XYZ file of C-alpha atoms in Angstrom:
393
model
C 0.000 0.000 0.000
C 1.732 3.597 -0.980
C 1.726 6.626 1.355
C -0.756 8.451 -0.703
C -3.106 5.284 -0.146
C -2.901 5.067 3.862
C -6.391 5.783 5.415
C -7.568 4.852 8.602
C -7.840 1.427 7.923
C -4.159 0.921 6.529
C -3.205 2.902 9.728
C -4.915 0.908 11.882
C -4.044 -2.075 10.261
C -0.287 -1.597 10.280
C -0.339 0.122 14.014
C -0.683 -3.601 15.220
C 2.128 -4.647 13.324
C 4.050 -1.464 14.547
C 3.025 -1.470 18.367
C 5.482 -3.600 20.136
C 7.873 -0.824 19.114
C 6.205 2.209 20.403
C 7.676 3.742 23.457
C 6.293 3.174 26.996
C 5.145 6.520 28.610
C 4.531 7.522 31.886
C 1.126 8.834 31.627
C -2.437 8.168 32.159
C -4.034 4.923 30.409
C -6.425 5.822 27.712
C -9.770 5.034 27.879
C -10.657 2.016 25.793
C -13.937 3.147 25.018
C -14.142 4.180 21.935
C -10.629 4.037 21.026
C -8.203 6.492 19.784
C -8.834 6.788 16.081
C -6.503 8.580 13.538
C -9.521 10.270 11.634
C -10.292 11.982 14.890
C -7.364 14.049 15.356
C -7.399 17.674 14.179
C -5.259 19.856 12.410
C -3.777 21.225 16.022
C -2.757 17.413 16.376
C -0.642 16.665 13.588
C 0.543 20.365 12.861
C 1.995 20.875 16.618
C 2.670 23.763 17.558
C 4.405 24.092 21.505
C 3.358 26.796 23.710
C 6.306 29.359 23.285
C 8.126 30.807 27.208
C 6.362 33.364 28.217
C 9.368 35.819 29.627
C 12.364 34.490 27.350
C 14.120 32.412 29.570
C 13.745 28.960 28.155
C 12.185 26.466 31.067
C 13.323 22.897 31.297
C 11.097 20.363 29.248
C 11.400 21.251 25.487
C 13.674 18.848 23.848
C 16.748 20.693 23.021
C 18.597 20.384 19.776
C 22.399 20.418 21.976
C 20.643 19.266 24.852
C 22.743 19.150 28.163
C 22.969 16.457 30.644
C 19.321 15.329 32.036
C 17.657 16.931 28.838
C 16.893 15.155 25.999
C 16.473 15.898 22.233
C 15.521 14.223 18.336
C 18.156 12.271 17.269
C 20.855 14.320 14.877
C 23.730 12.092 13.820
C 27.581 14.307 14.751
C 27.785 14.440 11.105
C 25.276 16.874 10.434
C 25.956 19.144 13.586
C 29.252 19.162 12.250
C 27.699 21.567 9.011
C 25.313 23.333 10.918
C 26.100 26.720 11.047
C 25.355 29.601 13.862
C 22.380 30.543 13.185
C 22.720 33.733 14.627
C 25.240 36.358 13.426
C 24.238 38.461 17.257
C 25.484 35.512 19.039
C 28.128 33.640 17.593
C 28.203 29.984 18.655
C 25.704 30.372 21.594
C 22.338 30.468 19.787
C 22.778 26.913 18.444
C 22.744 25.802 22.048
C 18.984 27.757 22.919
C 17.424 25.512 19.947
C 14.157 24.234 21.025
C 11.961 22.273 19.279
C 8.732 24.465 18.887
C 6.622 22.758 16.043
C 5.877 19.268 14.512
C 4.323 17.975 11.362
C 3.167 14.867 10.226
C 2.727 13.852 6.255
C 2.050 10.568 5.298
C 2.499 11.399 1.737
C 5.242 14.571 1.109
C 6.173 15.088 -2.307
C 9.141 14.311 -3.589
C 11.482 16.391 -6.832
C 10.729 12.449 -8.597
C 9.576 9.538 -7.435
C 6.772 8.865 -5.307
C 5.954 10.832 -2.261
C 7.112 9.618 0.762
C 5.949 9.371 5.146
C 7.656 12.431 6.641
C 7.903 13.681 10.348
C 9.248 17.198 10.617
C 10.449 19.349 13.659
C 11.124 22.849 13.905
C 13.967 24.414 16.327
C 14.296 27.880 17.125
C 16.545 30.125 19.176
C 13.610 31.098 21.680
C 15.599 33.615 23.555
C 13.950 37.159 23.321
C 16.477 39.507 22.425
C 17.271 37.640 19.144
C 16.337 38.123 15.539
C 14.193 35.143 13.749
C 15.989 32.372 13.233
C 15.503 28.733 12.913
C 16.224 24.884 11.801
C 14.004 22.614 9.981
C 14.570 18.858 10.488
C 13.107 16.402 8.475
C 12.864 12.544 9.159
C 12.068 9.746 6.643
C 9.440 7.581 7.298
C 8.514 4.177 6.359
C 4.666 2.852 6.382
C 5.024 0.904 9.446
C 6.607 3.545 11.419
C 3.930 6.485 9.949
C 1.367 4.390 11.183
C 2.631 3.914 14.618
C 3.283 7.819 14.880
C -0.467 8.435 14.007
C -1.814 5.872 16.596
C 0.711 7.442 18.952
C -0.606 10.724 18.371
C -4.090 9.451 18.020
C -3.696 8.117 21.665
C -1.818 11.083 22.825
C -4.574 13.277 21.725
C -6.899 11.378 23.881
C -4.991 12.637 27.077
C -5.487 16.084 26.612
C -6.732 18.312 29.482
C -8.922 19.902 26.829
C -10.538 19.735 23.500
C -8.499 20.194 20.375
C -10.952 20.409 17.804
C -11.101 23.248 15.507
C -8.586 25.664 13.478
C -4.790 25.072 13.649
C -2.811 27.242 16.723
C -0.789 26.352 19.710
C -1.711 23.046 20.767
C -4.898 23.975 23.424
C -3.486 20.707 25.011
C -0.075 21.826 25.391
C -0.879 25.104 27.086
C -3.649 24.338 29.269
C -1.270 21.613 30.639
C 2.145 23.549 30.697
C 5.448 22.115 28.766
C 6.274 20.586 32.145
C 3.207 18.677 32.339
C 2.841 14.222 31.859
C 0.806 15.180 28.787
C 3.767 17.545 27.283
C 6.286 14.394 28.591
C 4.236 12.141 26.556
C 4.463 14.195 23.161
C 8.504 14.305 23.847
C 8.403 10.512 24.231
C 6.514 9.955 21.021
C 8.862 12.516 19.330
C 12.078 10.942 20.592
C 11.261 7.483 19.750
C 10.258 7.996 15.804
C 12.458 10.666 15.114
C 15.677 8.643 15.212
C 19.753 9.933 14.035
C 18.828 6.878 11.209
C 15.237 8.636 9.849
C 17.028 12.322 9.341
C 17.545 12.729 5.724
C 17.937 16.637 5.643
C 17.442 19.783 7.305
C 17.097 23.449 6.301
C 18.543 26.179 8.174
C 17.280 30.327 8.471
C 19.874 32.150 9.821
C 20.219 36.154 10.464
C 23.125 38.157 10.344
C 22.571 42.109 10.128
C 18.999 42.755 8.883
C 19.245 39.607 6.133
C 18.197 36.508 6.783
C 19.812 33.223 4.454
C 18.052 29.980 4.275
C 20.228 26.357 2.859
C 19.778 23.019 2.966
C 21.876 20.297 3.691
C 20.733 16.171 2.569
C 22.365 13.418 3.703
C 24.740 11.405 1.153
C 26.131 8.234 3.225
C 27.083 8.795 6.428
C 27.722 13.376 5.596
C 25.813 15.776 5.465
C 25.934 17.745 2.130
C 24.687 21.533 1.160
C 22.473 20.762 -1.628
C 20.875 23.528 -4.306
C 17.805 24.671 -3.118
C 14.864 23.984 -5.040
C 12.795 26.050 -7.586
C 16.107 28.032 -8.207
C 18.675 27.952 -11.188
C 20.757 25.372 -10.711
C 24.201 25.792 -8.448
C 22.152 27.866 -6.086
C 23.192 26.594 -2.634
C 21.698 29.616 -1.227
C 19.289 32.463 -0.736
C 18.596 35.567 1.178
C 16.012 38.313 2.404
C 17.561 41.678 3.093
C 15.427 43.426 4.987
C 14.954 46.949 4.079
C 12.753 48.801 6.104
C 12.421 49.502 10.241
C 12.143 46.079 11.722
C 8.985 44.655 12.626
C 6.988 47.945 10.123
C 3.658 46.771 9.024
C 3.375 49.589 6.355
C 6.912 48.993 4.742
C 7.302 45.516 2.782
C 10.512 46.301 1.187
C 13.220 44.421 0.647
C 15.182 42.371 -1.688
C 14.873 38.720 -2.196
C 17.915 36.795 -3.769
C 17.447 35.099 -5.890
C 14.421 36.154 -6.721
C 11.554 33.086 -6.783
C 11.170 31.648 -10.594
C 7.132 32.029 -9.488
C 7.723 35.845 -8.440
C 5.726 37.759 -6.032
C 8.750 40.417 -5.221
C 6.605 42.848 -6.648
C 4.312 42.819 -3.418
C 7.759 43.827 -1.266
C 8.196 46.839 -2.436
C 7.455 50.331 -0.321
C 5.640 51.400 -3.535
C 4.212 48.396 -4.828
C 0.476 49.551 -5.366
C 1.188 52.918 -6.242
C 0.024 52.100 -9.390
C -3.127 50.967 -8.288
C -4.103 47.156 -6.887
C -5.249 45.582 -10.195
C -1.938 46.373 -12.419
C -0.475 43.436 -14.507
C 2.391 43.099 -12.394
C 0.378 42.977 -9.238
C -1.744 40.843 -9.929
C 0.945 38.116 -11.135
C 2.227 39.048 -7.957
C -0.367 37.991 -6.124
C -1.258 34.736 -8.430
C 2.386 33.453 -7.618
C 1.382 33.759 -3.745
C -1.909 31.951 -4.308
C 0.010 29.191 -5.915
C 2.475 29.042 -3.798
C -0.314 28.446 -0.960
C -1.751 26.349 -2.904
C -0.400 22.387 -1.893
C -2.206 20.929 -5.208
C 0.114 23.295 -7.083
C 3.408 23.837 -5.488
C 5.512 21.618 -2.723
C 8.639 21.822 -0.530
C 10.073 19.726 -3.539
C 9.680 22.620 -6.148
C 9.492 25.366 -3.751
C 12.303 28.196 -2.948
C 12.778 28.804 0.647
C 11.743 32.474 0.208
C 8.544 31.565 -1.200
C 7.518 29.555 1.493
C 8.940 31.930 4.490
C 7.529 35.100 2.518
C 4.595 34.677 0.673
C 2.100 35.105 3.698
C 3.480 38.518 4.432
C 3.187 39.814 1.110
C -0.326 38.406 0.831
C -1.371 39.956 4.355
C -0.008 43.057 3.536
C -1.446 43.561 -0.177
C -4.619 42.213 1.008
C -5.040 44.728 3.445
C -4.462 47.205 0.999
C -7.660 46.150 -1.266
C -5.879 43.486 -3.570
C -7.906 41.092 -4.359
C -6.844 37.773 -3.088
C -10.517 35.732 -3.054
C -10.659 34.303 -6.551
C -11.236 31.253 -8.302
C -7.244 29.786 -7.580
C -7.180 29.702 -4.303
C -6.987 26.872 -2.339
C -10.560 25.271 -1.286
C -9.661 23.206 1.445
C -11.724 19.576 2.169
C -15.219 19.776 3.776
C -15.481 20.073 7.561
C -11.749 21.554 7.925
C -10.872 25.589 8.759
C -7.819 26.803 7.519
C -8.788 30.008 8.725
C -5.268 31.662 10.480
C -6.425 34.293 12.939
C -2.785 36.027 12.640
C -2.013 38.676 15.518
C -2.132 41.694 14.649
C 1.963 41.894 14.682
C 1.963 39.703 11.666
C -0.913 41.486 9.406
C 1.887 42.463 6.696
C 5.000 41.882 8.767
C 7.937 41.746 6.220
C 10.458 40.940 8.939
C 8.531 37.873 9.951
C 10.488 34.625 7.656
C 8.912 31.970 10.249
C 6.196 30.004 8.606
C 5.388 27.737 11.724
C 6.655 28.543 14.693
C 7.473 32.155 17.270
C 8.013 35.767 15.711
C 10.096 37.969 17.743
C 8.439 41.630 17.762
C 11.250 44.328 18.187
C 13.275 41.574 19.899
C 11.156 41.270 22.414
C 7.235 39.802 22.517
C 7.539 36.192 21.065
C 3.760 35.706 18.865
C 2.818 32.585 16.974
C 2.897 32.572 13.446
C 1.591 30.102 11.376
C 1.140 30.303 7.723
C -1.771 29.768 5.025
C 0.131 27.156 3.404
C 1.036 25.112 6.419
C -2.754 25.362 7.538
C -3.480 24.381 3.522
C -0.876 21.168 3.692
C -2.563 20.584 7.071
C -5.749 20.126 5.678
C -4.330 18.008 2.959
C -2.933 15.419 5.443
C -6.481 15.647 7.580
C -8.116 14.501 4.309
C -5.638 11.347 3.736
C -5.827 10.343 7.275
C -9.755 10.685 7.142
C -10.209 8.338 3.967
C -11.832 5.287 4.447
């Protein structure tokens, strides 16, 4: 049975094949009655997103990506900390070691540049330390059928456990922070998370670092046993690398401008420009503008496999901004998610146009200081996707 094909059923089915490996957790026992069922969870359950510290000093319980003796972590083989770079030009060599996992996804079926799509977990770190500029690593384990469908009964179960309901729209887990990250029920999502995200399952990761108002995202697959910088995708070819230079006052909600490089083959630079609609909302270049962004949102149309970085980190500031300047971004491309699903993202009001946000799903840091979830259209779009797979008979 493919990735693409896994409904409940296959999930269930191989879950019994896939249990005596599944981790044993020191929490409460579910209740039996009815029992935990992949098609139940909801987007907030398979897009996680941790409750972020609420005065910058990070508390013990996240899983750290250096983690220090009595913490714990993913696994990450030495050879790919070995090419992992500072991630922050502000605090050379000591922002690597505030990583914290803040965000997980789940996709039984992500796309792949050829061949057929493949089970992925992925984990976001950041450097949650207020005082900091965005920045953040992107890990992404390799999954085979077996072990997907374990991780979605362990989640299923997990979900089960929480002190309250997680139904509706993607946001911080309600689970998470009703309980606290030093709760059994946050322990529990760290055990589940430690055992399936393994040094053998990491096949890449994708770093966003910042040094002096420009942030550069790479990414680095594994080849044998090293860890290789690799051209990014949707850019010519030899391009190891790409950056946003920020070029207006940090954290400005009026000012999109700045400078993209290289630019995205599927360009919406237009839209991050101080005087992008001075023209008017409705001019040629606008509106291509704004169909690249819809496409880019769109997880029918584009992927991480044929996606720049840029794109992906960029688009849903351009789209808030020009949007809330009367373009029109309600027409007949946009993605129309499945029945019964909201990807409706109630963005703070920090975010509505905030060019010096690049974090897609995870913690913006406003003026340094006030850490605010952000979570993008497409990741509530791909979210939906992986709902509708994991709902199919």
């Amino acid at each position: 049975m493919s990735a693409r094909a896994l409904g409940t059923a296959g999930i269930l089915a191989s879950a019994v094949l896939a249990a005596c490996g599944a981790p044993d957790v020191d929490a409460p026992k579910p209740d039996p009655s009815p029992p935990a069922m992949p098609g139940d969870l909801s987007p907030s359950d398979i897009s996680i997103l941790w409750p972020a510290p609420e005065n910058g000093e990070l508390p013990p319980g996240y899983l750290k990506i250096y983690p220090a003796a009595g913490e714990r972590g993913p696994g990450i083989p030495s050879a790919a900390r070995d090419v992992m770079p500072d991630l922050h030009a502000d605090l050379p060599g000591g922002a690597n070691t505030t990583l914290a996992v803040i965000a997980a996804r789940v996709d039984p079926c992500a796309p792949r540049a050829s061949g057929p799509c493949v089970p992925e977990l992925r984990l976001s770190a950041e450097t949650l330390v207020v005082g900091l500029d965005d920045a953040a690593l992107h890990l992404i384990y390799e999954l085979d059928e077996a072990q997907l469908a374990a991780l979605i009964s362990d989640l299923a179960t997990w979900r089960t456990h929480a002190p309250v309901s997680t139904s509706g729209r993607l946001r911080v887990h309600p689970g998470l922070a009703a309980a606290g990250i030093g709760s059994a029920f946050a322990e529990e999502l760290h055990d589940i998370i430690v055992h399936h995200a393994t040094e053998a399952s990491l096949v890449s990761f994708t770093v966003n670092h910042f040094a002096f108002d420009n942030w550069s995202f790479a990414r680095f697959v594994r080849k044998g046993a090293a860890f290789e910088k690799v051209d990014l995708p949707g850019l010519p070819a030899g391009t190891l690398s790409q950056s946003w230079l920020r070029q207006a006052q940090q954290d400005d909600l009026d000012d999109p401008n700045g400078t993209l490089t290289p630019a995205p083959a599927k360009n919406f630079s237009a839209l991050l420009k101080t005087d992008a609609l001075s023209a008017g909302t409705s001019t040629p270049e606008v509106l291509a503008a704004r169909d690249a962004v819809l496409e880019n949102e769109h997880p029918e149309k584009t992927s991480s496999a044929t996606n720049d970085c840029g794109s992906c980190h960029l688009a849903d500031a351009a789209h808030r901004w020009a949007e809330k300047r009367g373009v029109l971004f309600d027409t007949p491309e946009k993605y129309q998610p499945p029945a019964g699903i909201d990807v409706t993202v109630e963005a703070p009001p920090e975010l509505m146009g905030n060019a010096s946000n690049t974090i897609a799903f995870g913690y913006h840091r406003v003026r340094h200081e006030k850490l605010v979830p952000s979570i993008s259209a497409r990741v509530a779009a791909e979210t939906a996707e992986v709902l509708k797979r994991l709902r199919e008979p």
